PDB file of C-alpha atoms in Angstrom:
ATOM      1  CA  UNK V   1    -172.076-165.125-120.959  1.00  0.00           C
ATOM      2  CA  UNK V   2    -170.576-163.790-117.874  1.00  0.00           C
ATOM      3  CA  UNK V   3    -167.802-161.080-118.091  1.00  0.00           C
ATOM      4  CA  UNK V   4    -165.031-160.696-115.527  1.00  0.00           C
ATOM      5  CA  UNK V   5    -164.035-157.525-113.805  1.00  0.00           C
ATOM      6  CA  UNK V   6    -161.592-155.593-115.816  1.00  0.00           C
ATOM      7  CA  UNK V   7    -159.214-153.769-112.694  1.00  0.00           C
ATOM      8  CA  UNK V   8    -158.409-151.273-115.275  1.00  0.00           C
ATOM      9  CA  UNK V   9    -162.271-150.151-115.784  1.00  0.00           C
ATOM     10  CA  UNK V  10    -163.020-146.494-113.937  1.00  0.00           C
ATOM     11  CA  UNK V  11    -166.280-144.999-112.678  1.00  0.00           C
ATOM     12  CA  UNK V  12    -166.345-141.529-112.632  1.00  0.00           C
ATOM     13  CA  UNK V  13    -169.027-139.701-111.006  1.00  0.00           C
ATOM     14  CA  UNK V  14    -171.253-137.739-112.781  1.00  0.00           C
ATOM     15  CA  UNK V  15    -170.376-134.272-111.235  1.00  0.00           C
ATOM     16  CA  UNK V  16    -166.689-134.976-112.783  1.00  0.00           C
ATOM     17  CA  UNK V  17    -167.774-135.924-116.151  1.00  0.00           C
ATOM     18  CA  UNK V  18    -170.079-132.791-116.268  1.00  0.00           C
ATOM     19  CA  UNK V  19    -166.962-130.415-115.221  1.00  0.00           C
ATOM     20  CA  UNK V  20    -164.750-132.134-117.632  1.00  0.00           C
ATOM     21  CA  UNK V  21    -167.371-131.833-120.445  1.00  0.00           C
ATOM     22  CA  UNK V  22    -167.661-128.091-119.300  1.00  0.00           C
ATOM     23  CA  UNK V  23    -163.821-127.451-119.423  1.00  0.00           C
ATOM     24  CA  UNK V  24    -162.993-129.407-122.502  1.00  0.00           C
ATOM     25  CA  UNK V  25    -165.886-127.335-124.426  1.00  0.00           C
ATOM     26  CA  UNK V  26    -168.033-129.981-125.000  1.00  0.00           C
ATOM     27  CA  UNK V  27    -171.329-128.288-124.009  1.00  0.00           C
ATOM     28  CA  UNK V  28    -173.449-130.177-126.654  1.00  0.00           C
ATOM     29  CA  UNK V  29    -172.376-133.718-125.240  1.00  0.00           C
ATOM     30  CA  UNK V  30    -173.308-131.925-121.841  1.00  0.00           C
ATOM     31  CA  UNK V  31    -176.495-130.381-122.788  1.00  0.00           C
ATOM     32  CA  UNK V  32    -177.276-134.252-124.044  1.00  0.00           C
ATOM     33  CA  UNK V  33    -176.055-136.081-121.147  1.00  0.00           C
ATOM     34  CA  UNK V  34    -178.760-133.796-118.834  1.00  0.00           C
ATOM     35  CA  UNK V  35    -181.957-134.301-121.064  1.00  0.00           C
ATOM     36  CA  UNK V  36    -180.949-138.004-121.075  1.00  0.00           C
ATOM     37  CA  UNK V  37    -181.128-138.076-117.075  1.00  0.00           C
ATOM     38  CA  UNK V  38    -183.818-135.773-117.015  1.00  0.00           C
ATOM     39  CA  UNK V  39    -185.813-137.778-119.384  1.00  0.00           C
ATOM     40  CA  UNK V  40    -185.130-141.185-117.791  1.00  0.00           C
ATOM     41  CA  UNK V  41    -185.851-140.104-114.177  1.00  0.00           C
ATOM     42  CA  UNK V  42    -189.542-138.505-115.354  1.00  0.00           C
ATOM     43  CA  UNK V  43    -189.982-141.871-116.873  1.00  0.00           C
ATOM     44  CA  UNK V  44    -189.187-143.754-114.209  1.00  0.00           C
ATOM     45  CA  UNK V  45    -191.848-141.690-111.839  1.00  0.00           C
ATOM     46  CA  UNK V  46    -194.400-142.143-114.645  1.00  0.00           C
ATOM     47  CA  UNK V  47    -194.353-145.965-114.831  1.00  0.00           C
ATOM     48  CA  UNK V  48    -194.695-145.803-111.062  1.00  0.00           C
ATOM     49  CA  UNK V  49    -197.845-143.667-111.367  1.00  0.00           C
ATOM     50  CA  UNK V  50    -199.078-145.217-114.380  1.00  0.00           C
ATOM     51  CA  UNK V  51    -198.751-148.806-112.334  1.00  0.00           C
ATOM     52  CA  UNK V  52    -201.031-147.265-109.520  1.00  0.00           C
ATOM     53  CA  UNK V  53    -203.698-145.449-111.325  1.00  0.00           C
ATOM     54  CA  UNK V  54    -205.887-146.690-113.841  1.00  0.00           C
ATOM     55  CA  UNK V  55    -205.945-143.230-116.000  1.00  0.00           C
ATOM     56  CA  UNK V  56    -202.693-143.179-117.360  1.00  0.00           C
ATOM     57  CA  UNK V  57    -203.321-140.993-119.998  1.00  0.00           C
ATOM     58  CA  UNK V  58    -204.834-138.426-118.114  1.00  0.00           C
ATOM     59  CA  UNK V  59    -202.072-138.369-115.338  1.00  0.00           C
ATOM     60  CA  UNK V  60    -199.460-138.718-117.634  1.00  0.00           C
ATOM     61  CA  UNK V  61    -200.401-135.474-119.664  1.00  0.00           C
ATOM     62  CA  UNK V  62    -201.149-133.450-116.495  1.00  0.00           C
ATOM     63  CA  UNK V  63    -197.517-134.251-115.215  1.00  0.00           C
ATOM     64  CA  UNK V  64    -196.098-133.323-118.493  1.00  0.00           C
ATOM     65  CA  UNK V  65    -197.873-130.144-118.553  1.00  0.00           C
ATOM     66  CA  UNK V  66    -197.032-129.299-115.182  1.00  0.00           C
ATOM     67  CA  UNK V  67    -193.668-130.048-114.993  1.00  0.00           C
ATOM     68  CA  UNK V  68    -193.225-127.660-118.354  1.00  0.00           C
ATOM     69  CA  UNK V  69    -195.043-125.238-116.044  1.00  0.00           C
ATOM     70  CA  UNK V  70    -192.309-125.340-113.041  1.00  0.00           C
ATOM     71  CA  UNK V  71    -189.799-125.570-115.960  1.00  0.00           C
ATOM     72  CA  UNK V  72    -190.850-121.837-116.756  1.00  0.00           C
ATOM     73  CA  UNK V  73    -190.830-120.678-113.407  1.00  0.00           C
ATOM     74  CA  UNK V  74    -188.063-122.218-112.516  1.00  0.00           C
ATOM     75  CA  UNK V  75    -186.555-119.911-115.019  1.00  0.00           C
ATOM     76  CA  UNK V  76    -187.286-116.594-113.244  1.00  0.00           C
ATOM     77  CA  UNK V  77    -185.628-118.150-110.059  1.00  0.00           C
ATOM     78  CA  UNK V  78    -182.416-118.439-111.365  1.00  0.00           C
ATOM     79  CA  UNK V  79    -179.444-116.093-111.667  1.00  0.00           C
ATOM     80  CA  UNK V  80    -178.023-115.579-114.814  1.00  0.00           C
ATOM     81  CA  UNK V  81    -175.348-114.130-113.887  1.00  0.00           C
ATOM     82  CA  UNK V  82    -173.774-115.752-111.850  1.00  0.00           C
ATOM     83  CA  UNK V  83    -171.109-116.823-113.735  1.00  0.00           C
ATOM     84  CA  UNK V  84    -170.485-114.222-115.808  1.00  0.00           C
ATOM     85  CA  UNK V  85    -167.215-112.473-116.051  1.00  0.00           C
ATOM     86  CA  UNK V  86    -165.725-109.312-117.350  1.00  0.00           C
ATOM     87  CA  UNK V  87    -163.747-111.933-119.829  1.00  0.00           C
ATOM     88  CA  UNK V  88    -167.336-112.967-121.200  1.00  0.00           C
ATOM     89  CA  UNK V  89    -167.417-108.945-122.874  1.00  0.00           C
ATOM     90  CA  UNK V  90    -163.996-109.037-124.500  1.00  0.00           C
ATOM     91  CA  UNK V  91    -163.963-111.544-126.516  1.00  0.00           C
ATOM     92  CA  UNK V  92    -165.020-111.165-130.244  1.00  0.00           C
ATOM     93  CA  UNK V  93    -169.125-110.876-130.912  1.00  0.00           C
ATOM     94  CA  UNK V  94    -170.324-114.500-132.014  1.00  0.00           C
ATOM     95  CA  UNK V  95    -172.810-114.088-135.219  1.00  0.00           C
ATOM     96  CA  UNK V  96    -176.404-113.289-135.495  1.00  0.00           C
ATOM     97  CA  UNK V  97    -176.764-115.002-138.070  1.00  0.00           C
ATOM     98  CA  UNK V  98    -174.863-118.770-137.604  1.00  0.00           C
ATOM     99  CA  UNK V  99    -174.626-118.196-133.863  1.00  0.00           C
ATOM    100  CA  UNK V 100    -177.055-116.684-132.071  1.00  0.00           C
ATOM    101  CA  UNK V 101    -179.781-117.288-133.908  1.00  0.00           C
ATOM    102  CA  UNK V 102    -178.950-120.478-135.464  1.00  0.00           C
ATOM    103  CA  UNK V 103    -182.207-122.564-137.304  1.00  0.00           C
ATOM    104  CA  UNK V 104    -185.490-123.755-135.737  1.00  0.00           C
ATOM    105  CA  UNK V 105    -183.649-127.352-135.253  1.00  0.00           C
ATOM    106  CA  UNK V 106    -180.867-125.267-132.437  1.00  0.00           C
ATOM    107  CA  UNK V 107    -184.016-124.625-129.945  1.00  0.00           C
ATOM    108  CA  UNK V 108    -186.088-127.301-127.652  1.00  0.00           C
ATOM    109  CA  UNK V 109    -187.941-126.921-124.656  1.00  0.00           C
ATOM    110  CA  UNK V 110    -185.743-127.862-121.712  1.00  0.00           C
ATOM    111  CA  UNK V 111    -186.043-131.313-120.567  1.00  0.00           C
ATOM    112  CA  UNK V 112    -185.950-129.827-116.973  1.00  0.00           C
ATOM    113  CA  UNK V 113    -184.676-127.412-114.368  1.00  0.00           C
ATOM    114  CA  UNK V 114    -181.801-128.767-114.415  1.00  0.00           C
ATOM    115  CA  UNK V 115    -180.987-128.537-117.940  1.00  0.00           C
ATOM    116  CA  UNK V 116    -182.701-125.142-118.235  1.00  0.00           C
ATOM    117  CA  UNK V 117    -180.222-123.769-115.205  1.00  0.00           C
ATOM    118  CA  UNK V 118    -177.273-125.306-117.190  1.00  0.00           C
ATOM    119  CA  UNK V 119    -178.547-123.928-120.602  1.00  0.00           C
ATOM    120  CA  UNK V 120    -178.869-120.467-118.922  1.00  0.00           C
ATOM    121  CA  UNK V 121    -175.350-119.971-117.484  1.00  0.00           C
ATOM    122  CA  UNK V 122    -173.464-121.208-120.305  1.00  0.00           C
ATOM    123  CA  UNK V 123    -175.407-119.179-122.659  1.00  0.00           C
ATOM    124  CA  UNK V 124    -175.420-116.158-121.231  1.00  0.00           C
ATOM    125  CA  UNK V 125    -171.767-116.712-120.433  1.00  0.00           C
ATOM    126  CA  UNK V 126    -171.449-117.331-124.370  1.00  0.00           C
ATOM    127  CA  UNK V 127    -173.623-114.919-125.820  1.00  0.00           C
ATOM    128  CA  UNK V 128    -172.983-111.689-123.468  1.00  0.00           C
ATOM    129  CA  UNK V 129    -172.230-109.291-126.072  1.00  0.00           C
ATOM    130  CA  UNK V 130    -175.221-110.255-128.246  1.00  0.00           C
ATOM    131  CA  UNK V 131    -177.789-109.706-125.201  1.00  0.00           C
ATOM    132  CA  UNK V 132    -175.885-106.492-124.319  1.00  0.00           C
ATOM    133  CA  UNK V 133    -176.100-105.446-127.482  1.00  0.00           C
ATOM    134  CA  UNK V 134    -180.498-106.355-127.636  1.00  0.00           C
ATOM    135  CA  UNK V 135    -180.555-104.344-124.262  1.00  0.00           C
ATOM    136  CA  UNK V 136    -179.089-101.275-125.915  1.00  0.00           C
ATOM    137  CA  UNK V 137    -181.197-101.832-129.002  1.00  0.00           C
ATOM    138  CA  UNK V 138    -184.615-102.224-126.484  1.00  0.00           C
ATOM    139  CA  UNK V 139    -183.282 -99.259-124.606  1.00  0.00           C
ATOM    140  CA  UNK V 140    -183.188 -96.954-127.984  1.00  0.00           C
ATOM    141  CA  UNK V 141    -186.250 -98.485-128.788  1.00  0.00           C
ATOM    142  CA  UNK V 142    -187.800 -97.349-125.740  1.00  0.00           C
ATOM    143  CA  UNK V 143    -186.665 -93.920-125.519  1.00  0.00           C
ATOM    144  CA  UNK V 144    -187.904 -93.294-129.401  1.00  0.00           C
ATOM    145  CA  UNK V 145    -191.008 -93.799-128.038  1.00  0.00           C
ATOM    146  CA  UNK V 146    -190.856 -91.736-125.266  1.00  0.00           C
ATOM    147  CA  UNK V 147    -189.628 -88.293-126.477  1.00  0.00           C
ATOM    148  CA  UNK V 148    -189.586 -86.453-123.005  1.00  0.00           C
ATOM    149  CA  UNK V 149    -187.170 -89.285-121.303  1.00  0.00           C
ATOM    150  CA  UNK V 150    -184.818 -88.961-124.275  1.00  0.00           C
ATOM    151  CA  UNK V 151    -185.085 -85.039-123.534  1.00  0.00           C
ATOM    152  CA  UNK V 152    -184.509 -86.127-120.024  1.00  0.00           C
ATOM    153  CA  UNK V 153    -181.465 -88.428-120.425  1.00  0.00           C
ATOM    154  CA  UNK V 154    -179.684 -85.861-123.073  1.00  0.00           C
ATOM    155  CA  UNK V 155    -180.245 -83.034-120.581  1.00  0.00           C
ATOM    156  CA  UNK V 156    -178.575 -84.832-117.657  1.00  0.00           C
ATOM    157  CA  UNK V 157    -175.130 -85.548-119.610  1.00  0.00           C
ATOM    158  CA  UNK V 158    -175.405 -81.914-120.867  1.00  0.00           C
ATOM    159  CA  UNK V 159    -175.721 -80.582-117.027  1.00  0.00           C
ATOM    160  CA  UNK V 160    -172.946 -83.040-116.060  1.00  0.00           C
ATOM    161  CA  UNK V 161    -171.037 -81.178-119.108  1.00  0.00           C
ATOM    162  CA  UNK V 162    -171.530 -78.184-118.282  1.00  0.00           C
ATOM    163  CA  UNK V 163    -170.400 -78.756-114.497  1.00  0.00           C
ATOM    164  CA  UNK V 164    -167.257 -80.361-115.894  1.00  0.00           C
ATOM    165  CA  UNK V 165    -166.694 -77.740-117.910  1.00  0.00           C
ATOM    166  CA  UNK V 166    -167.131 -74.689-114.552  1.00  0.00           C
ATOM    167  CA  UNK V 167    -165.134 -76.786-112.764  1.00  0.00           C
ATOM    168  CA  UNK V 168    -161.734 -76.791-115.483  1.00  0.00           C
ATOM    169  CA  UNK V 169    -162.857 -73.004-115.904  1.00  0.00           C
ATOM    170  CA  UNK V 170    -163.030 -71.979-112.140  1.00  0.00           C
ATOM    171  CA  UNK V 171    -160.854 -74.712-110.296  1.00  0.00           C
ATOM    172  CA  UNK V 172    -164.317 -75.974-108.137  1.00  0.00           C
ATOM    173  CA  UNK V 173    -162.095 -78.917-106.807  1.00  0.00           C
ATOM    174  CA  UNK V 174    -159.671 -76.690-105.372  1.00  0.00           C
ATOM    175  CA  UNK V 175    -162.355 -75.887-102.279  1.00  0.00           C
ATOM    176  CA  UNK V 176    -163.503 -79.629-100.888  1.00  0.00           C
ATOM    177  CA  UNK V 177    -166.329 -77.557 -99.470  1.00  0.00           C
ATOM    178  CA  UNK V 178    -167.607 -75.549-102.394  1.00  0.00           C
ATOM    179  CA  UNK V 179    -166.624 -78.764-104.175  1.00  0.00           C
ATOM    180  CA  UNK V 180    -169.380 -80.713-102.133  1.00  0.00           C
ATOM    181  CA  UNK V 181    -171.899 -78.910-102.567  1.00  0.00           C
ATOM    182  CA  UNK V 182    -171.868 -78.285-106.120  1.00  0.00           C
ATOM    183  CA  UNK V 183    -171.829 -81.932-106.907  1.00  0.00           C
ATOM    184  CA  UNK V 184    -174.704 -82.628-104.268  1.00  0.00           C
ATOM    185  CA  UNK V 185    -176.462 -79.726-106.390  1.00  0.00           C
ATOM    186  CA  UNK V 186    -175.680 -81.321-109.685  1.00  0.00           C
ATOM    187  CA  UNK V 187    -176.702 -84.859-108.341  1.00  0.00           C
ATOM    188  CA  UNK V 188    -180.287 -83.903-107.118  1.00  0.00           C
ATOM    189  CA  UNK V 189    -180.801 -81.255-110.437  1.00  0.00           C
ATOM    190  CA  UNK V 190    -179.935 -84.738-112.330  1.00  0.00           C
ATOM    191  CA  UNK V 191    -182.232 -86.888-110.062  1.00  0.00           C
ATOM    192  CA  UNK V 192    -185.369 -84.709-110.572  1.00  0.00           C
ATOM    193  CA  UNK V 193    -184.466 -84.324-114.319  1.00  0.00           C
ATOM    194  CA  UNK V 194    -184.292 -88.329-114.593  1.00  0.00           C
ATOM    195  CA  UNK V 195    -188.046 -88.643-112.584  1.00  0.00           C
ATOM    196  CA  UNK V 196    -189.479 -86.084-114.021  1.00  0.00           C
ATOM    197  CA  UNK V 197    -189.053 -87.189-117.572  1.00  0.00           C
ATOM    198  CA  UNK V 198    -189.499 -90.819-116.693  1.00  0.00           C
ATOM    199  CA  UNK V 199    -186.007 -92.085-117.588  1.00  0.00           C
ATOM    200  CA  UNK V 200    -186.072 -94.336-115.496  1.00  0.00           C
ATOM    201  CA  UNK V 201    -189.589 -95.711-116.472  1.00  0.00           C
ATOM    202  CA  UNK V 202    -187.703 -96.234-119.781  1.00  0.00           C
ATOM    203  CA  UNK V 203    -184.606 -97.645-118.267  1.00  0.00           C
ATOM    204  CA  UNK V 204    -186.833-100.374-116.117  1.00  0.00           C
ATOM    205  CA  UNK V 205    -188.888-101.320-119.522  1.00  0.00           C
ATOM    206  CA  UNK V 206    -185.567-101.746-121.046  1.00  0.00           C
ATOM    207  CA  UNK V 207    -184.294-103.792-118.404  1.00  0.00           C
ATOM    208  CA  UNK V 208    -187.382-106.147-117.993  1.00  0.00           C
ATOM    209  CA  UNK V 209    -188.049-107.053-121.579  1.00  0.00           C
ATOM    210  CA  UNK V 210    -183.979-107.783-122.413  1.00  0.00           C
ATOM    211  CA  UNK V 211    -184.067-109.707-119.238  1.00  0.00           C
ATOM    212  CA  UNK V 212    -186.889-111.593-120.414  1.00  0.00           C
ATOM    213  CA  UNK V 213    -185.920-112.164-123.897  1.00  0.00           C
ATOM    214  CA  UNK V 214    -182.301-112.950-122.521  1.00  0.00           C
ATOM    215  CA  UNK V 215    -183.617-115.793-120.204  1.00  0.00           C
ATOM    216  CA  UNK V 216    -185.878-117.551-122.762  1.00  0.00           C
ATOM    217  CA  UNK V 217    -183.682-117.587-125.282  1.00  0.00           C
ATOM    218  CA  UNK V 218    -180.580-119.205-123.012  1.00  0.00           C
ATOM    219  CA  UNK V 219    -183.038-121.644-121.793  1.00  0.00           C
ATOM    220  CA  UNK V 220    -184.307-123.031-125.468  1.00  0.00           C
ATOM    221  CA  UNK V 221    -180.923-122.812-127.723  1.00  0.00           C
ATOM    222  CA  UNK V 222    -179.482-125.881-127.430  1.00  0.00           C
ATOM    223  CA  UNK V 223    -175.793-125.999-126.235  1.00  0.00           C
ATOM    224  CA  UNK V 224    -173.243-126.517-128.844  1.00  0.00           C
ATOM    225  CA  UNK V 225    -169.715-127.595-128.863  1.00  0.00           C
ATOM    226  CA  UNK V 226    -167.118-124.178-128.949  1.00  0.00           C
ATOM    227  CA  UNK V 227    -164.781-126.362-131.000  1.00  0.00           C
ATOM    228  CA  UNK V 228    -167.710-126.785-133.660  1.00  0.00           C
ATOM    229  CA  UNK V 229    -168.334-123.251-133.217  1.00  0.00           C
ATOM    230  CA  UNK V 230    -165.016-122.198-133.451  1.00  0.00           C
ATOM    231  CA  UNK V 231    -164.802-124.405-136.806  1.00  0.00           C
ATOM    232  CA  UNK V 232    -167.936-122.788-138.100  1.00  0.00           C
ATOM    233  CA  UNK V 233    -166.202-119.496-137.693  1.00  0.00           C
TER     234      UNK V 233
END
């Protein structure tokens, strides 16, 4: 049976059905609609390698695990934030628990790069507060097990304290010149403090194993809806 041409029928392009999905807050659909292409355009090379070779098997599971392979470094190439806004930290904290977390069934290795990109900039966009809350937790962490940059990092506020406090005692900021130099002082006192102790040792341990955990976990929890989430809360 043959169908006729309906002039009312519309094609949008895929680009405009992905920002629409993104706008309307539709992110599961989205999340869907980029494994499915994903999926369908790694089958397509693998029936035209499987046609050519006689060890399908073999070729087949080397370009699965390989392409899982580029999907992980593909991760450490992106930039998380690159959409990320100051708006992304005022909103309230989504839950640990229902949210964040979720259940074993809200996490799947990413189809692709593709996916994993889009997984990675609309969760961190989402969950903002809850990584910036696991880098303060890693930082305290960090610093409990290194006593002397915890000395370190309390001694620098209290010299930055104590230099607020000379200057509201002795007017410091009333002589730009005396002014100078006591806050060049303060700066390089602070900066040998900081090395010293190793703060920043602990800072850049901090840093690498939230940014770490931030980027894995964006990349395998699934996308969901923000109406269903906002329905859940």
């Amino acid at each position: 049976m043959v169908f006729s041409s309906n002039p009312l029928s519309l094609s949008v392009p895929d680009p405009t059905f992905d920002a629409w999905l993104r706008d309307s807050g539709y992110l599961e659909i989205l999340d869907q609609h980029s494994s499915s292409s994903t999926i369908t355009a790694d089958h397509t090379s693998t029936s035209i390698i499987t046609s050519t070779t006689t060890t399908a098997t073999t070729s087949g599971l080397f370009i699965s695990f390989f392409s899982h392979i580029l999907t992980l470094l593909s991760l450490f190439t992106l930039n998380p934030f690159s959409k990320l806004t100051t708006d992304d930290f005022s909103g309230p904290t989504p839950s640990w628990t229902r949210s964040f977390f979720a259940d074993f069934g809200s996490y799947s290795f990413p189809s692709g790069s593709d996916q994993a990109r889009l997984r990675v900039n609309e969760n961190v966009k989402r969950y903002a507060r809850n990584y910036a809350s696991l880098f303060i937790l890693f930082f305290a962490c960090t610093l409990y097990q290194m006593p002397l940059a915890l000395i370190g990092l309390i001694s620098s506020l209290a010299l930055w304290d104590a230099f607020k406090f000379c200057n509201d005692r002795w007017g410091w900021d009333r002589y730009p010149v005396l002014w100078q130099v006591m806050v060049r002082t303060a700066q390089c006192v602070t900066a040998a403090v900081l090395i010293y102790l190793n703060v920043q040792m602990a800072l850049f341990g901090a840093v690498g194993i939230s940014y770490t955990v931030m980027v894995l976990h964006a990349a395998f929890r699934k996308l969901t809806s923000t109406k269903q989430s906002a329905r859940r809360r």
